[in-house]
Coordinates of C-alpha atoms and ligand atoms in Angstrom, one line a residue:
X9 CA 101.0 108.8 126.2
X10 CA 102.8 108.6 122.6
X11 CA 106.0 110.1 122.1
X12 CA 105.2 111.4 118.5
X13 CA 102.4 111.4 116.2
X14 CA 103.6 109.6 114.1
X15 CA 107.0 107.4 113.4
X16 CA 108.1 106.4 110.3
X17 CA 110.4 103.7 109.2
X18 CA 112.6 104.3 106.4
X19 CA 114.0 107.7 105.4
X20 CA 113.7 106.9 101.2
X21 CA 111.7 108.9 98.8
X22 CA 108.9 107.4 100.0
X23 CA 109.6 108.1 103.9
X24 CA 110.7 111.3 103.7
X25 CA 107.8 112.7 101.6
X26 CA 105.1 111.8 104.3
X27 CA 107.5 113.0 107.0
X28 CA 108.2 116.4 105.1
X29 CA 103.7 116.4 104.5
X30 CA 103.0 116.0 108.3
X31 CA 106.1 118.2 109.8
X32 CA 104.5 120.9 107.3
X33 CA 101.3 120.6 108.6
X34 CA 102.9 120.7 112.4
X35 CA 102.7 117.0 113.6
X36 CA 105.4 115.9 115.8
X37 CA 107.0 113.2 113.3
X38 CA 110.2 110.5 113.6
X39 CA 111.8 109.3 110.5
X40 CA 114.0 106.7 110.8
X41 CA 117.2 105.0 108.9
X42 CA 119.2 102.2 109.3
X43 CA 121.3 103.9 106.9
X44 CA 123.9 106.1 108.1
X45 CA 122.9 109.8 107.5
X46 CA 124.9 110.7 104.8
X47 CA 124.6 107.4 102.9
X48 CA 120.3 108.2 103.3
X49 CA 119.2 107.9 99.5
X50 CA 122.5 105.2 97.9
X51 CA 120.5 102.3 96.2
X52 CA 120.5 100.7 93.7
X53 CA 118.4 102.1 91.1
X54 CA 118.6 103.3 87.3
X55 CA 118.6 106.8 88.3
X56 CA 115.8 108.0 85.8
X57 CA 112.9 110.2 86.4
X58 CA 109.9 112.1 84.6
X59 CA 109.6 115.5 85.7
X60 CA 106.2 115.4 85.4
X61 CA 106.5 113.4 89.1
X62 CA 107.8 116.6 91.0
X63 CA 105.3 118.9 89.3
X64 CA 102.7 116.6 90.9
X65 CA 104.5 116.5 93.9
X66 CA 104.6 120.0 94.4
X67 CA 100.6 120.3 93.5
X68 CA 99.9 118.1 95.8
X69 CA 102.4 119.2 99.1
X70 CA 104.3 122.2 97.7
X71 CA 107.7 120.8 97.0
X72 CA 110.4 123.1 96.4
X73 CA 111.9 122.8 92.7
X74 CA 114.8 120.4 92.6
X75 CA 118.8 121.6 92.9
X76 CA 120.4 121.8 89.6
X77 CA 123.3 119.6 91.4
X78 CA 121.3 116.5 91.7
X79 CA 120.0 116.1 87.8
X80 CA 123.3 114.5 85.7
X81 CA 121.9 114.7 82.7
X82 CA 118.4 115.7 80.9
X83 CA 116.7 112.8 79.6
X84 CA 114.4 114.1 76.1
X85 CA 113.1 110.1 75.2
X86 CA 113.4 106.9 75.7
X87 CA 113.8 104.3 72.9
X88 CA 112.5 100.8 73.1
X89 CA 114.6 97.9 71.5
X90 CA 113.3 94.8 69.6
X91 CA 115.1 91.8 70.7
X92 CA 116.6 91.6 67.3
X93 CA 117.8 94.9 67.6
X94 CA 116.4 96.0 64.1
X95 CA 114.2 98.0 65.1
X96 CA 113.4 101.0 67.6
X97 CA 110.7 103.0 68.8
X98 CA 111.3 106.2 70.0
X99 CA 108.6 107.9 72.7
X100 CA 109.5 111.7 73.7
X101 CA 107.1 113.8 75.0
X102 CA 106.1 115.8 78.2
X103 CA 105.3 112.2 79.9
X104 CA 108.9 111.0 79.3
X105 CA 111.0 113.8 79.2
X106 CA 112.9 114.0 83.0
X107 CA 116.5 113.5 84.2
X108 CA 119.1 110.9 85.1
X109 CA 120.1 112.0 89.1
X110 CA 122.7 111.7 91.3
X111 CA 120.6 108.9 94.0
X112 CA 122.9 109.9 96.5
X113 CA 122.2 113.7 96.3
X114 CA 118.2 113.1 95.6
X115 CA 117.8 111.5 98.9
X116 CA 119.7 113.4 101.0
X117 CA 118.0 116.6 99.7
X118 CA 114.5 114.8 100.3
X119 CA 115.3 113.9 104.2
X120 CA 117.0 117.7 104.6
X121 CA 113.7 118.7 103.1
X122 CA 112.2 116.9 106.0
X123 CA 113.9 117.6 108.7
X124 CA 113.7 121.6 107.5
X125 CA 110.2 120.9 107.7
X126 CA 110.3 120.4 111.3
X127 CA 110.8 116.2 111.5
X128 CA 113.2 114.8 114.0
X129 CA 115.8 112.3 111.8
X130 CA 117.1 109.5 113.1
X131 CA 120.3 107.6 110.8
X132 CA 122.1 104.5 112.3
X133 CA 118.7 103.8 113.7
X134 CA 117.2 99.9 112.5
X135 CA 113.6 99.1 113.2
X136 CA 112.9 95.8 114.3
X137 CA 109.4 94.7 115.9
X138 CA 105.6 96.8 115.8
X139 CA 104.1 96.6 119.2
X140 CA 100.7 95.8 119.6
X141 CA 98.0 96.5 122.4
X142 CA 94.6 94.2 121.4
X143 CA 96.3 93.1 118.0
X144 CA 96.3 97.2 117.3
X145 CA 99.9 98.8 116.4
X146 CA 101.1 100.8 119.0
X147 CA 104.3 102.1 117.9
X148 CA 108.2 100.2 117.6
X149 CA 111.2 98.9 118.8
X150 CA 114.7 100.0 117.6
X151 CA 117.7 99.7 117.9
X152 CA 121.1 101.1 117.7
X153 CA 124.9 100.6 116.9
X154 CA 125.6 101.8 120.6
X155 CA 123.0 100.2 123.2
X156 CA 122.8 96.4 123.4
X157 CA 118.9 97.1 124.4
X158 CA 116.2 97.8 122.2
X159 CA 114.3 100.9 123.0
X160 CA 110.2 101.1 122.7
X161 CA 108.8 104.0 120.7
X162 CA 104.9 105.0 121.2
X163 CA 102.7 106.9 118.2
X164 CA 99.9 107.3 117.2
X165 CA 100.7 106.3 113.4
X166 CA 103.5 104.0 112.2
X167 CA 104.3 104.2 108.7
X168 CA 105.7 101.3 106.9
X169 CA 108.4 103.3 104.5
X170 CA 111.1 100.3 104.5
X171 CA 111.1 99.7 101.0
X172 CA 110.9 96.4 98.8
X173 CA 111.4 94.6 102.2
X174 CA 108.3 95.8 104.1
X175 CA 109.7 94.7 106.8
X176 CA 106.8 96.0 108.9
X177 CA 103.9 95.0 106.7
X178 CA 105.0 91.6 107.3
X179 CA 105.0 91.1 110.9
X180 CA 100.8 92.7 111.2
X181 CA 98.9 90.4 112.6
X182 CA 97.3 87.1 110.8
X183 CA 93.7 89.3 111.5
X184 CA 94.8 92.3 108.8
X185 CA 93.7 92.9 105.9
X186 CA 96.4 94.2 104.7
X187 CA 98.7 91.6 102.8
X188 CA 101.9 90.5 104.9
X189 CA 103.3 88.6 102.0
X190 CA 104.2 89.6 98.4
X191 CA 104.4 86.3 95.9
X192 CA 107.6 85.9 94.4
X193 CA 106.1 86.2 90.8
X194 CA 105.1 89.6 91.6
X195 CA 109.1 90.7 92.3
X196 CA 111.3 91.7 89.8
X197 CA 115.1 91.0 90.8
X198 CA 117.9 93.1 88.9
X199 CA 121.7 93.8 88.7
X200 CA 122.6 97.4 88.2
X201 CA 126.7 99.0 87.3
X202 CA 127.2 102.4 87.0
X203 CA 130.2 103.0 84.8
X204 CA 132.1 106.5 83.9
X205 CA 133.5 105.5 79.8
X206 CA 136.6 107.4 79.2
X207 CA 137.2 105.6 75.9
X208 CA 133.6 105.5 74.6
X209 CA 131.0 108.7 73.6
X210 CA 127.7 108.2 74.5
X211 CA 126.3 110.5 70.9
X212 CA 122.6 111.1 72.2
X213 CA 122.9 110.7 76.2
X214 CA 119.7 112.2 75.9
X215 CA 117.8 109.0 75.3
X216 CA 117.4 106.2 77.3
X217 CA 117.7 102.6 75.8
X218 CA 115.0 99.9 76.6
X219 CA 115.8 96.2 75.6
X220 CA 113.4 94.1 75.4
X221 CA 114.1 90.4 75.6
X222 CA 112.4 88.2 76.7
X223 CA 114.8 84.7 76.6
X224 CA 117.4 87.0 78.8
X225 CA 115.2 88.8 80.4
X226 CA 111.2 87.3 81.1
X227 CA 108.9 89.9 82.1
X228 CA 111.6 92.5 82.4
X229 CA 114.2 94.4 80.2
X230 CA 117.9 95.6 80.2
X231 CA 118.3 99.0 80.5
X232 CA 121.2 101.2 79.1
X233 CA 120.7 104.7 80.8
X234 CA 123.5 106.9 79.8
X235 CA 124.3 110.0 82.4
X236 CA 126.2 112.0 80.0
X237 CA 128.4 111.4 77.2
X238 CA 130.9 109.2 79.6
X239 CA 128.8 108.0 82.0
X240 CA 126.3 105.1 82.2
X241 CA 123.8 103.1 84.1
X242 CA 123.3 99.7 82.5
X243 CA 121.3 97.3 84.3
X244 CA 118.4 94.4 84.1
X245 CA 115.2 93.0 85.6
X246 CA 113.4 90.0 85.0
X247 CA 110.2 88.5 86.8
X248 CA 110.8 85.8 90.0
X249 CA 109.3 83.0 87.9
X250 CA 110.3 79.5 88.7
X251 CA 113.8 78.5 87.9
X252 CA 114.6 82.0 86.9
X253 CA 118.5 82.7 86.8
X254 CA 120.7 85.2 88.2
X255 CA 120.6 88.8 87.5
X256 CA 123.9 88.7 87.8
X257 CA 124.8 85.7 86.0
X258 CA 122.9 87.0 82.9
X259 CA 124.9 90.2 83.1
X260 CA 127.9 88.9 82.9
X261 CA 127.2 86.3 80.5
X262 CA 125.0 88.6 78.1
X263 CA 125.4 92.6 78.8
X264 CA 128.9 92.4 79.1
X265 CA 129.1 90.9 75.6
X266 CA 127.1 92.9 74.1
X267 CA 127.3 96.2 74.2
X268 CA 130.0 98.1 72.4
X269 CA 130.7 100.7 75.6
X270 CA 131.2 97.3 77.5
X271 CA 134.2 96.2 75.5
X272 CA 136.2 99.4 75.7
X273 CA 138.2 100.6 79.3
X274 CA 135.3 101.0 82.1
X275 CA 135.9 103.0 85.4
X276 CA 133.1 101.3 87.5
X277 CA 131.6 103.7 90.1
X278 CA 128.6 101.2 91.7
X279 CA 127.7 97.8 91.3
X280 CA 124.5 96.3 92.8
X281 CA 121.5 94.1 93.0
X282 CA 117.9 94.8 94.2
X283 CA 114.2 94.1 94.1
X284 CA 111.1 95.9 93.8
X285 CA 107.3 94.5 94.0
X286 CA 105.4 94.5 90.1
X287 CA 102.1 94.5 90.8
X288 CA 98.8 95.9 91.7
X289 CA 99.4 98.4 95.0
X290 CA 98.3 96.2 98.2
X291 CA 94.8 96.3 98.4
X292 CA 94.7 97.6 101.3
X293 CA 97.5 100.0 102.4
X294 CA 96.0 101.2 105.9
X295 CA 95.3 99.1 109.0
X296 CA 94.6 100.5 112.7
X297 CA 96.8 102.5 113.4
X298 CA 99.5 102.2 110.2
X299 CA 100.1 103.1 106.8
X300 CA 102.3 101.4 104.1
X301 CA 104.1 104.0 101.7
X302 CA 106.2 103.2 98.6
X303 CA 107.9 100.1 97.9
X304 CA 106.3 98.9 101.0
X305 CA 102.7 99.4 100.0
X306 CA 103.8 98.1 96.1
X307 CA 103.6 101.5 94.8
X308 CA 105.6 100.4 91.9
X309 CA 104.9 100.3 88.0
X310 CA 104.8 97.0 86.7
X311 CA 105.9 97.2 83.4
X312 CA 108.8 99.5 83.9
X313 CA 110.0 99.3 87.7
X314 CA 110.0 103.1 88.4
X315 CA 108.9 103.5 91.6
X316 CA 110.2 106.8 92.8
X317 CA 107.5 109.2 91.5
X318 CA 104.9 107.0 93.2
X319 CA 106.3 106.8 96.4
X320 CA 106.1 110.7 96.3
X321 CA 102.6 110.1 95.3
X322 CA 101.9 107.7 98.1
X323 CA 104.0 109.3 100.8
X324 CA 102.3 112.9 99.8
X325 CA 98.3 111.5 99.9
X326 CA 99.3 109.5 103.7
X327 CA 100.7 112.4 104.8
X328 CA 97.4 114.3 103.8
X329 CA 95.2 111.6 105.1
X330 CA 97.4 111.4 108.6
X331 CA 97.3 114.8 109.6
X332 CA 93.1 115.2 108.8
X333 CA 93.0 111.6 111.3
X334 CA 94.9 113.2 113.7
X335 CA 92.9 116.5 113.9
X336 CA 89.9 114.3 114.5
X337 CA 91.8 112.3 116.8
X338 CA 91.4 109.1 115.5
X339 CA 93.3 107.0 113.8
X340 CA 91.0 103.9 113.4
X341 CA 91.3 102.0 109.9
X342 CA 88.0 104.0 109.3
X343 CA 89.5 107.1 109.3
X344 CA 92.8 106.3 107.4
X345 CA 90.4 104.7 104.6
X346 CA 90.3 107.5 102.6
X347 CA 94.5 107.2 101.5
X348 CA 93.3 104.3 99.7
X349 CA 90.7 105.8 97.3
X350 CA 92.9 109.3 97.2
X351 CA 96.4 106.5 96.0
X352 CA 94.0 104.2 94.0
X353 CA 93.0 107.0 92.0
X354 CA 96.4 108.8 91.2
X355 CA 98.7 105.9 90.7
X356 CA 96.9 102.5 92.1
X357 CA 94.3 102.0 88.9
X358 CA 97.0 102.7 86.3
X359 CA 99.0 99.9 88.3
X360 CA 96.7 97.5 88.2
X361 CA 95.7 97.8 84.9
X362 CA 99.6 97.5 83.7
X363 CA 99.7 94.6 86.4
X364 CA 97.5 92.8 83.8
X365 CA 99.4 93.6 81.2
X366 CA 102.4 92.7 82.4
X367 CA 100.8 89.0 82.6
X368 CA 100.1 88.8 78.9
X369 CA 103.9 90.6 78.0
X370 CA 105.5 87.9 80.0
X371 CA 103.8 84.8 77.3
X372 CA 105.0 87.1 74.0
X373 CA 107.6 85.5 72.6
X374 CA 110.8 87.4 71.0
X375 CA 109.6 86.3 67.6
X376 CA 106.3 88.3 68.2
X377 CA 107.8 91.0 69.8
X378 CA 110.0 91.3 66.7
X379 CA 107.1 90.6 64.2
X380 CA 105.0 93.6 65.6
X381 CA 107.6 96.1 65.6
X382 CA 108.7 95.6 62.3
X383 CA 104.9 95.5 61.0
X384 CA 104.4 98.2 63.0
X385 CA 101.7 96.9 64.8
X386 CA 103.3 98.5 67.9
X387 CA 103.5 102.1 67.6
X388 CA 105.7 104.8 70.0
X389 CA 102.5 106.1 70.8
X390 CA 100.6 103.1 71.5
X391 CA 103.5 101.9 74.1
X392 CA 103.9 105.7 76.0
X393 CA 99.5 106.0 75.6
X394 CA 99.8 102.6 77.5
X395 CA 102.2 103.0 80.0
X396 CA 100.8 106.5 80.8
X397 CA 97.0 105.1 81.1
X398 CA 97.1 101.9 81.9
X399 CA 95.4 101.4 78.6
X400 CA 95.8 100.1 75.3
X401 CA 94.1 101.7 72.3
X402 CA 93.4 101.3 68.7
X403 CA 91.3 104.2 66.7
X404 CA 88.6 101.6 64.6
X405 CA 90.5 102.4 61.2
X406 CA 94.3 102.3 62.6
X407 CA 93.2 99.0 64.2
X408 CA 91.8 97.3 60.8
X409 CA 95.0 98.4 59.0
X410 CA 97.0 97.3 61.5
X411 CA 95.2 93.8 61.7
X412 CA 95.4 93.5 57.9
X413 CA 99.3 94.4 57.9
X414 CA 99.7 92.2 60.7
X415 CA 98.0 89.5 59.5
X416 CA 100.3 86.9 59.7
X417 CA 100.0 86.6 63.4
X418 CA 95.9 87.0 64.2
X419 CA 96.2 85.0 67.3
X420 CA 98.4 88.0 68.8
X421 CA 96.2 90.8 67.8
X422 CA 93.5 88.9 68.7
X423 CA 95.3 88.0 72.7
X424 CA 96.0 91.8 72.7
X425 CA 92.3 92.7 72.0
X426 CA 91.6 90.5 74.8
X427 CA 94.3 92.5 77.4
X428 CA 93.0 95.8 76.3
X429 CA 89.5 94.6 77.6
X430 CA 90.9 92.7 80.8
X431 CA 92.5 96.1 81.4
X432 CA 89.4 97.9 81.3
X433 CA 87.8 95.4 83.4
X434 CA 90.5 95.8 86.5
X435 CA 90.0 99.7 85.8
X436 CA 86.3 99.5 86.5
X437 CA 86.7 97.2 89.3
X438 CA 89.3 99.9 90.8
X439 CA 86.8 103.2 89.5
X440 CA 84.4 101.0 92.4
X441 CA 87.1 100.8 95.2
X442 CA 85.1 100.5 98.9
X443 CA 84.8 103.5 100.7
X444 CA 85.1 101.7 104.2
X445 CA 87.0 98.5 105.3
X446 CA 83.7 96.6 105.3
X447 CA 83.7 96.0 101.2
X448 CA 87.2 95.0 100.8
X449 CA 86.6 91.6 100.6
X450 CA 84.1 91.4 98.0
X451 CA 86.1 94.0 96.1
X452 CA 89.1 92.0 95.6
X453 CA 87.3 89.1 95.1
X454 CA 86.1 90.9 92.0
X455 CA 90.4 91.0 91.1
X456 CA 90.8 87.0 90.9
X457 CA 89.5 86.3 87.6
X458 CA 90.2 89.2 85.8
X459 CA 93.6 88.1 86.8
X460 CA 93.4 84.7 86.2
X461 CA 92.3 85.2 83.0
X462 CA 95.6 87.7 82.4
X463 CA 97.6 84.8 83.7
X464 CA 96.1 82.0 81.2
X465 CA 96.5 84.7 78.0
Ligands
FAD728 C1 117.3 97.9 90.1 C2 116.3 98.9 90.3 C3 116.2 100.0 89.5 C4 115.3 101.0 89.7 N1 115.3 102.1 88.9 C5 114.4 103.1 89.1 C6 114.4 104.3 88.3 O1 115.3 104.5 87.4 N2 113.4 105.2 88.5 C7 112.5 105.0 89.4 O2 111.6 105.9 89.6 N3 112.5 104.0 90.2 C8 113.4 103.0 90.1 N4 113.4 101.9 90.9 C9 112.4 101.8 92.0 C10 112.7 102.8 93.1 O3 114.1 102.7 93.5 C11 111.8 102.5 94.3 O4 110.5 102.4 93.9 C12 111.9 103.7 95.3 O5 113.2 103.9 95.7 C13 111.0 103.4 96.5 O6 111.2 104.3 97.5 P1 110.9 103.9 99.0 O7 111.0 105.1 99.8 O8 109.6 103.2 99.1 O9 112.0 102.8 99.4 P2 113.6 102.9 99.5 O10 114.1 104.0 98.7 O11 114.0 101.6 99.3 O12 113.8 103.4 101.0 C14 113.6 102.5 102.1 C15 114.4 103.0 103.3 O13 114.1 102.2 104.4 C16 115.3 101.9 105.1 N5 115.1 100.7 105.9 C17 114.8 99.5 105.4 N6 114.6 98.6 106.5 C18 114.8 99.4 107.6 C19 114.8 99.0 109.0 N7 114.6 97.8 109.5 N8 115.1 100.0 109.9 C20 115.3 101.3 109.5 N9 115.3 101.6 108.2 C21 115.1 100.7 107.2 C22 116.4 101.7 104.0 O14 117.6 102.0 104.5 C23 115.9 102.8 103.0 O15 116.6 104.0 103.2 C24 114.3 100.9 90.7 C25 114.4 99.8 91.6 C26 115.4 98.8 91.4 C27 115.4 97.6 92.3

């Protein structure tokens, strides 16, 4: 006897969009929070979004359009910043142009969507253990502010929605294949403000600022998101590597200093630090019994950290995949298979092809970085083609000018030849992903050396 179909643990983008799927569909659902309700959706984030994202969401589960009130500001382009700050490139398009959001609103609105839907909430709710019958999950204890015992909760599905944490993914038993663990060099740690600027004019709050630098910030970037003409989000990321310092300690020494906006009268309205996984999605993101969606599952991208839009993804194809498991009535590994190929093909291949790249990004230095933007070697086009596809591309007579303009530095147009085809490699190892449990091993033990090699570029 369960007492829902299906429970899920954490009430964020991701959460909320497989809740809102299987209440749709008529499946008796729990989403939980820690979070009290009306703070469901504050984190720390940089508040940007394509709108391509919602378009797919509503293809896939028909989501309502968004509420004007949520969107602060449309966002037309986002510029990319040499570390010498000489030079920009500028990528608009459909594929980048989106909104800066109110995080607060966008949340809230995603978990009313839910609960309109037909899913039970639950706020000022924490998750603490799975339970298991046979090593199998069964469903999970919470707990609340007002009952000194934990209460057991059975379903039929648990869904993993707890963000970076995956608090749930971690306690499966040492038999999963799913990966309890994420290695620190595949999380990016940040420090975020949000600041209202009643003495400085953002001119073209339409574009977003990218700064790349990578003796601040290795394997990440600082962001300067304006929200209006007097309103920003500036934050940073770098990768956990070794020795790495502080977000924090590099914001204050280095973005405080830096930027004009930062030097006049600030208003500070948030001020926060956070993680997210940068890396291929788990390989496996079903078990017996138990899905991982968002964060949770690594359904971040690499390069830039956005994980919102594929947490819809994610959190729309489990929905899908629980509902036709629990018509058949079974909810084996076997049958929840299929989320893997359906999230592996909208979001997980492009992931893992940037996961590569994001291997050989984190060896340029700042003087090549610098070199190929001002010999053009690095075009807008190439960088949005790239971060759209998980692919990087040369036509054979762009690539030969290119080469002879850049020819100063061979080596690096020769290591980015290389990516490109280590890239493809992954892409073709992911256009093969198993169709049942039983080839997982052997498929990711096709990963290691494409990887490997990635790492040793
Ligand atoms: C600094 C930073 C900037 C970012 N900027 C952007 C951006 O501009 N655009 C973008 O697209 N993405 C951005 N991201 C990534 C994005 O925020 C995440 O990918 C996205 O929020 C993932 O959604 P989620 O539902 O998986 O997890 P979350 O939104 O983290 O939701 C998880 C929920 O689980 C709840 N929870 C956790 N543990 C428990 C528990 N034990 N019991 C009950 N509830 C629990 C939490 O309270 C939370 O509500 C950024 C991330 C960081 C760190």
């Amino acid at each position: 006897m369960v007492d829902y179909d299906v429970i899920i643990a954490g009430a964020g983008t991701g959460g909320a969009t497989t809740a809102y799927t299987l209440a749709k569909r008529g499946h008796s659902v729990l989403l939980i929070d820690r979070k009290e309700r009306h703070m469901i959706g504050l984190k720390t984030c940089g508040d940007a979004i394509g709108s391509h994202h919602f378009r797919e969401l509503q293809e896939l589960v028909g989501f309502p359009d968004m509420p004007s009130n949520i969107i602060e500001h449309d966002v037309a382009g986002i510029d990319i910043i040499s570390p010498d700050r000489e030079h920009r490139l500028r990528m608009t398009g459909p594929t980048t142009s989106g909104f800066s959001f109110n995080r607060l609103k966008m949340g809230q609105w995603f978990v009313r969507l839910a609960e309109e839907a037909g899913a039970e909430v639950r706020a000022s709710t924490r998750v603490k253990r799975l339970t298991f019958e046979n090593s199998k999950v069964t469903g999970l204890k919470i707990s609340t502010k007002d009952s000194d015992q934990d209460k057991e909760l059975k379903a039929k599905i648990v869904v993993d929605a707890t963000g970076a944490v995956g608090m749930l993914r971690r306690q499966l038993p040492e038999t999963s294949p799913v990966e309890r663990e994420i290695a620190k060099e595949d999380v990016m740690v940040a420090w975020r403000d949000v600041y209202e600027t009643p003495e400085y004019t953002f001119d073209t709050p339409e574009f977003l600022e990218i700064y790349w630098d990578q003796e601040q910030t290795p394997g990440g970037y600082i962001w300067v998101f304006p929200q209006g003409s007097n309103r920003v989000n500036v934050g940073l990321g770098l990768m956990t590597l070794p020795g790495h310092r502080r977000p924090q300690e590099i914001y204050d020494s280095f973005v405080r200093t830096t930027y004009d906006f930062m030097k006049t009268k600030l208003v500070t309205l948030d001020s926060s630090g956070g993680i997210a996984p940068v890396r291929r999605p788990i390989d496996t993101l079903v078990d017996d019994n138990f899905m991982l969606v968002g964060d949770s599952g690594a359904q971040v991208n690499p390069i830039h950290g956005g994980g919102i839009g594929s947490s819809f993804l994610g959190g729309a194809h489990a929905g899908i995949v629980a509902s036709e498991a629990l018509e058949a009535n079974d909810t084996s590994i076997e049958s929840l298979w299929s989320y893997n190929p359906r999230y592996m093909e909208s979001y997980g291949i492009k992931q893992a092809s940037l996961d590569v790249f994001r291997w050989f990004l984190l060896n340029v230095t700042n003087d090549e970085i610098n070199f190929a933007f001002k010999k053009q070697i690095v075009k807008a086009e190439d960088l949005l083609d790239t971060s759209m596809t998980g692919r990087v591309k040369f036509g054979t007579g762009e690539k030969l000018r290119r080469l002879r303009s850049g020819i100063g530095n061979v080596p690096l147009l020769l290591r980015v030849s290389k990516i490109a085809g280590l890239m493809e490699d992954v892409k073709e190892v992911y256009r093969n992903y198993p169709d049942s449990p039983k080839g997982l091993a052997d498929w990711k033990r096709r990963l290691v050396p494409i990887y490997d090699a990635a790492k040793g570029l």
